[in-house]
């Protein structure tokens, strides 16, 4: 049997960095006013690497007055799918307090080259401290490389997106830093909000807000990943400026290689196939 050749190490590292940053698309801050609903997201995205389609992602998220839940599915596509058999699913849920989503549980299931990996995290909703963590790879439990002292006051990537959107929609546009822990890595995403602009998405013009993201790695990253992040690169992003803060486009700048995370279809506006049998919260 002929096996596909693996991606070069630098490309795998950049792909992991892009996925990590792509999961933290906006920024945290002060809570929205109580009772203000957080608009739902159902959107299809693609990650391009050096101009080639690499990964397809679908993000679905909702929040009610008392709780929130998010689901992110990913799969390798195009030429990359011939090199790396990758697919995964992540889910997060927790309470909404004072209008701000908070972490409680996070579960990630991925398969890469036939290697299944799972991560389960339980957070204390009031503090963001990690109360329980379980990492399994190839049927065996593994220890996280992130010290316990760095697992306090954090949130998972999906809850971070929801909390960040809530802060932005409340008008909090000051530069802020988001502390993220996904079980394997601990990193900060510092976001600076820029001006208003417009971007063409699927033939229509969408009002947008510019962002600048910088990723600071603290633990769990290998030497190549740290080298890429330390190269002075940053990420230019756009979110919709229409009362939803929908992630639109995120592209690396001044990095050793180019990667771009782009909205393909806003499933809240256009039908996405296959239609998901997906109910986030009671009554939705």
PDB file of C-alpha atoms in Angstrom, residues 75-213:
ATOM      1  CA  UNK A  75     -11.954  18.376   7.766  1.00  0.00           C
ATOM      2  CA  UNK A  76      -8.972  18.433   5.414  1.00  0.00           C
ATOM      3  CA  UNK A  77      -9.931  19.205   1.799  1.00  0.00           C
ATOM      4  CA  UNK A  78      -8.262  19.594  -1.588  1.00  0.00           C
ATOM      5  CA  UNK A  79      -4.654  18.553  -2.059  1.00  0.00           C
ATOM      6  CA  UNK A  80      -4.026  18.596   1.696  1.00  0.00           C
ATOM      7  CA  UNK A  81      -6.606  15.822   2.146  1.00  0.00           C
ATOM      8  CA  UNK A  82      -4.296  13.598   0.074  1.00  0.00           C
ATOM      9  CA  UNK A  83      -1.437  14.296   2.469  1.00  0.00           C
ATOM     10  CA  UNK A  84      -3.186  14.420   5.832  1.00  0.00           C
ATOM     11  CA  UNK A  85      -6.358  12.517   6.696  1.00  0.00           C
ATOM     12  CA  UNK A  86      -7.604  15.013   9.247  1.00  0.00           C
ATOM     13  CA  UNK A  87     -11.059  15.630  10.674  1.00  0.00           C
ATOM     14  CA  UNK A  88     -12.353  16.749  14.015  1.00  0.00           C
ATOM     15  CA  UNK A  89     -15.154  18.119  16.125  1.00  0.00           C
ATOM     16  CA  UNK A  90     -15.112  20.405  19.156  1.00  0.00           C
ATOM     17  CA  UNK A  91     -17.987  21.351  21.451  1.00  0.00           C
ATOM     18  CA  UNK A  92     -18.241  23.820  24.293  1.00  0.00           C
ATOM     19  CA  UNK A  93     -21.021  24.884  26.614  1.00  0.00           C
ATOM     20  CA  UNK A  94     -21.538  26.829  29.781  1.00  0.00           C
ATOM     21  CA  UNK A  95     -23.626  29.435  31.563  1.00  0.00           C
ATOM     22  CA  UNK A  96     -24.264  33.034  30.580  1.00  0.00           C
ATOM     23  CA  UNK A  97     -23.735  35.409  33.493  1.00  0.00           C
ATOM     24  CA  UNK A  98     -24.297  39.150  33.312  1.00  0.00           C
ATOM     25  CA  UNK A  99     -24.672  38.774  29.554  1.00  0.00           C
ATOM     26  CA  UNK A 100     -21.271  37.114  29.112  1.00  0.00           C
ATOM     27  CA  UNK A 101     -20.797  33.437  28.117  1.00  0.00           C
ATOM     28  CA  UNK A 102     -18.461  31.570  30.473  1.00  0.00           C
ATOM     29  CA  UNK A 103     -16.662  28.225  30.109  1.00  0.00           C
ATOM     30  CA  UNK A 104     -17.865  25.049  31.784  1.00  0.00           C
ATOM     31  CA  UNK A 105     -17.149  22.065  29.511  1.00  0.00           C
ATOM     32  CA  UNK A 106     -15.058  21.603  26.372  1.00  0.00           C
ATOM     33  CA  UNK A 107     -14.625  18.411  24.345  1.00  0.00           C
ATOM     34  CA  UNK A 108     -12.446  17.884  21.278  1.00  0.00           C
ATOM     35  CA  UNK A 109     -12.308  14.775  19.094  1.00  0.00           C
ATOM     36  CA  UNK A 110      -9.798  14.644  16.224  1.00  0.00           C
ATOM     37  CA  UNK A 111      -8.319  12.000  13.935  1.00  0.00           C
ATOM     38  CA  UNK A 112      -5.045  12.673  12.110  1.00  0.00           C
ATOM     39  CA  UNK A 113      -3.441   9.931   9.986  1.00  0.00           C
ATOM     40  CA  UNK A 114      -5.515   7.337  11.803  1.00  0.00           C
ATOM     41  CA  UNK A 115      -4.398   8.660  15.192  1.00  0.00           C
ATOM     42  CA  UNK A 116      -7.478   9.441  17.374  1.00  0.00           C
ATOM     43  CA  UNK A 117      -7.086  12.135  20.009  1.00  0.00           C
ATOM     44  CA  UNK A 118      -9.578  13.380  22.586  1.00  0.00           C
ATOM     45  CA  UNK A 119      -9.519  16.261  25.036  1.00  0.00           C
ATOM     46  CA  UNK A 120     -12.090  16.872  27.790  1.00  0.00           C
ATOM     47  CA  UNK A 121     -11.950  19.914  30.061  1.00  0.00           C
ATOM     48  CA  UNK A 122     -14.159  21.012  32.953  1.00  0.00           C
ATOM     49  CA  UNK A 123     -13.907  24.652  34.051  1.00  0.00           C
ATOM     50  CA  UNK A 124     -15.140  26.454  37.147  1.00  0.00           C
ATOM     51  CA  UNK A 125     -17.608  28.894  35.521  1.00  0.00           C
ATOM     52  CA  UNK A 126     -17.039  31.584  38.115  1.00  0.00           C
ATOM     53  CA  UNK A 127     -13.252  31.742  37.788  1.00  0.00           C
ATOM     54  CA  UNK A 128     -12.256  29.999  34.553  1.00  0.00           C
ATOM     55  CA  UNK A 129      -9.935  27.686  36.503  1.00  0.00           C
ATOM     56  CA  UNK A 130      -9.545  24.187  35.081  1.00  0.00           C
ATOM     57  CA  UNK A 131     -11.105  21.668  37.491  1.00  0.00           C
ATOM     58  CA  UNK A 132     -10.604  18.511  35.415  1.00  0.00           C
ATOM     59  CA  UNK A 133      -8.598  17.611  32.314  1.00  0.00           C
ATOM     60  CA  UNK A 134      -8.364  14.351  30.374  1.00  0.00           C
ATOM     61  CA  UNK A 135      -6.251  13.862  27.239  1.00  0.00           C
ATOM     62  CA  UNK A 136      -6.278  10.529  25.405  1.00  0.00           C
ATOM     63  CA  UNK A 137      -4.139   9.605  22.404  1.00  0.00           C
ATOM     64  CA  UNK A 138      -4.087   6.148  20.800  1.00  0.00           C
ATOM     65  CA  UNK A 139      -6.100   4.791  23.704  1.00  0.00           C
ATOM     66  CA  UNK A 140      -3.703   5.996  26.424  1.00  0.00           C
ATOM     67  CA  UNK A 141      -4.087   8.945  28.757  1.00  0.00           C
ATOM     68  CA  UNK A 142      -1.485  11.680  28.390  1.00  0.00           C
ATOM     69  CA  UNK A 143      -0.365  14.546  30.585  1.00  0.00           C
ATOM     70  CA  UNK A 144      -0.680  18.113  29.362  1.00  0.00           C
ATOM     71  CA  UNK A 145       2.555  20.044  28.911  1.00  0.00           C
ATOM     72  CA  UNK A 146       0.801  23.132  30.264  1.00  0.00           C
ATOM     73  CA  UNK A 147       1.602  23.633  33.981  1.00  0.00           C
ATOM     74  CA  UNK A 148      -1.358  23.716  36.350  1.00  0.00           C
ATOM     75  CA  UNK A 149      -0.495  27.281  37.341  1.00  0.00           C
ATOM     76  CA  UNK A 150      -1.221  28.337  33.718  1.00  0.00           C
ATOM     77  CA  UNK A 151      -4.675  26.707  33.739  1.00  0.00           C
ATOM     78  CA  UNK A 152      -6.290  29.388  35.880  1.00  0.00           C
ATOM     79  CA  UNK A 153      -8.533  32.179  34.632  1.00  0.00           C
ATOM     80  CA  UNK A 154      -8.739  30.727  31.119  1.00  0.00           C
ATOM     81  CA  UNK A 155     -11.400  29.621  28.668  1.00  0.00           C
ATOM     82  CA  UNK A 156     -11.644  27.231  25.761  1.00  0.00           C
ATOM     83  CA  UNK A 157     -11.405  28.593  22.184  1.00  0.00           C
ATOM     84  CA  UNK A 158     -15.111  28.260  21.368  1.00  0.00           C
ATOM     85  CA  UNK A 159     -16.365  29.960  24.525  1.00  0.00           C
ATOM     86  CA  UNK A 160     -13.767  32.662  23.876  1.00  0.00           C
ATOM     87  CA  UNK A 161     -15.390  33.414  20.528  1.00  0.00           C
ATOM     88  CA  UNK A 162     -18.796  33.825  22.147  1.00  0.00           C
ATOM     89  CA  UNK A 163     -17.558  35.914  25.070  1.00  0.00           C
ATOM     90  CA  UNK A 164     -15.543  38.070  22.689  1.00  0.00           C
ATOM     91  CA  UNK A 165     -18.499  38.701  20.388  1.00  0.00           C
ATOM     92  CA  UNK A 166     -20.588  39.702  23.384  1.00  0.00           C
ATOM     93  CA  UNK A 167     -17.943  42.215  24.444  1.00  0.00           C
ATOM     94  CA  UNK A 168     -17.574  43.680  20.956  1.00  0.00           C
ATOM     95  CA  UNK A 169     -21.327  44.024  20.463  1.00  0.00           C
ATOM     96  CA  UNK A 170     -21.485  45.835  23.813  1.00  0.00           C
ATOM     97  CA  UNK A 171     -19.135  48.455  22.317  1.00  0.00           C
ATOM     98  CA  UNK A 172     -15.898  47.380  24.004  1.00  0.00           C
ATOM     99  CA  UNK A 173     -13.256  48.137  21.366  1.00  0.00           C
ATOM    100  CA  UNK A 174     -10.186  48.734  23.551  1.00  0.00           C
ATOM    101  CA  UNK A 175      -7.149  46.485  22.919  1.00  0.00           C
ATOM    102  CA  UNK A 176      -7.621  43.345  25.006  1.00  0.00           C
ATOM    103  CA  UNK A 177      -5.917  40.003  25.561  1.00  0.00           C
ATOM    104  CA  UNK A 178      -7.747  36.671  25.507  1.00  0.00           C
ATOM    105  CA  UNK A 179      -6.247  33.806  27.614  1.00  0.00           C
ATOM    106  CA  UNK A 180      -6.945  30.496  25.833  1.00  0.00           C
ATOM    107  CA  UNK A 181      -6.386  26.890  26.953  1.00  0.00           C
ATOM    108  CA  UNK A 182      -7.393  23.996  24.688  1.00  0.00           C
ATOM    109  CA  UNK A 183      -5.930  21.172  26.782  1.00  0.00           C
ATOM    110  CA  UNK A 184      -2.694  20.928  24.838  1.00  0.00           C
ATOM    111  CA  UNK A 185      -1.690  24.566  24.440  1.00  0.00           C
ATOM    112  CA  UNK A 186      -1.849  27.762  26.474  1.00  0.00           C
ATOM    113  CA  UNK A 187      -1.658  31.009  24.505  1.00  0.00           C
ATOM    114  CA  UNK A 188      -2.878  34.604  24.509  1.00  0.00           C
ATOM    115  CA  UNK A 189      -4.430  36.399  21.566  1.00  0.00           C
ATOM    116  CA  UNK A 190      -4.055  40.167  21.787  1.00  0.00           C
ATOM    117  CA  UNK A 191      -6.477  42.029  19.543  1.00  0.00           C
ATOM    118  CA  UNK A 192      -6.413  45.652  18.437  1.00  0.00           C
ATOM    119  CA  UNK A 193      -9.589  46.996  16.852  1.00  0.00           C
ATOM    120  CA  UNK A 194      -9.173  49.056  13.699  1.00  0.00           C
ATOM    121  CA  UNK A 195     -11.451  51.113  11.516  1.00  0.00           C
ATOM    122  CA  UNK A 196     -14.600  50.379   9.578  1.00  0.00           C
ATOM    123  CA  UNK A 197     -14.450  49.080   6.018  1.00  0.00           C
ATOM    124  CA  UNK A 198     -16.354  46.853   3.595  1.00  0.00           C
ATOM    125  CA  UNK A 199     -15.546  43.475   2.044  1.00  0.00           C
ATOM    126  CA  UNK A 200     -17.080  41.515  -0.822  1.00  0.00           C
ATOM    127  CA  UNK A 201     -18.457  38.157   0.352  1.00  0.00           C
ATOM    128  CA  UNK A 202     -20.144  35.856  -2.199  1.00  0.00           C
ATOM    129  CA  UNK A 203     -20.837  38.779  -4.518  1.00  0.00           C
ATOM    130  CA  UNK A 204     -22.310  41.093  -1.897  1.00  0.00           C
ATOM    131  CA  UNK A 205     -20.744  43.927   0.052  1.00  0.00           C
ATOM    132  CA  UNK A 206     -20.570  43.449   3.810  1.00  0.00           C
ATOM    133  CA  UNK A 207     -19.815  46.177   6.357  1.00  0.00           C
ATOM    134  CA  UNK A 208     -16.824  45.098   8.443  1.00  0.00           C
ATOM    135  CA  UNK A 209     -14.470  46.082  11.249  1.00  0.00           C
ATOM    136  CA  UNK A 210     -10.720  45.553  10.981  1.00  0.00           C
ATOM    137  CA  UNK A 211      -8.718  43.689  13.629  1.00  0.00           C
ATOM    138  CA  UNK A 212      -5.048  43.013  14.311  1.00  0.00           C
ATOM    139  CA  UNK A 213      -4.255  39.788  16.176  1.00  0.00           C
TER     140      UNK A 213
END
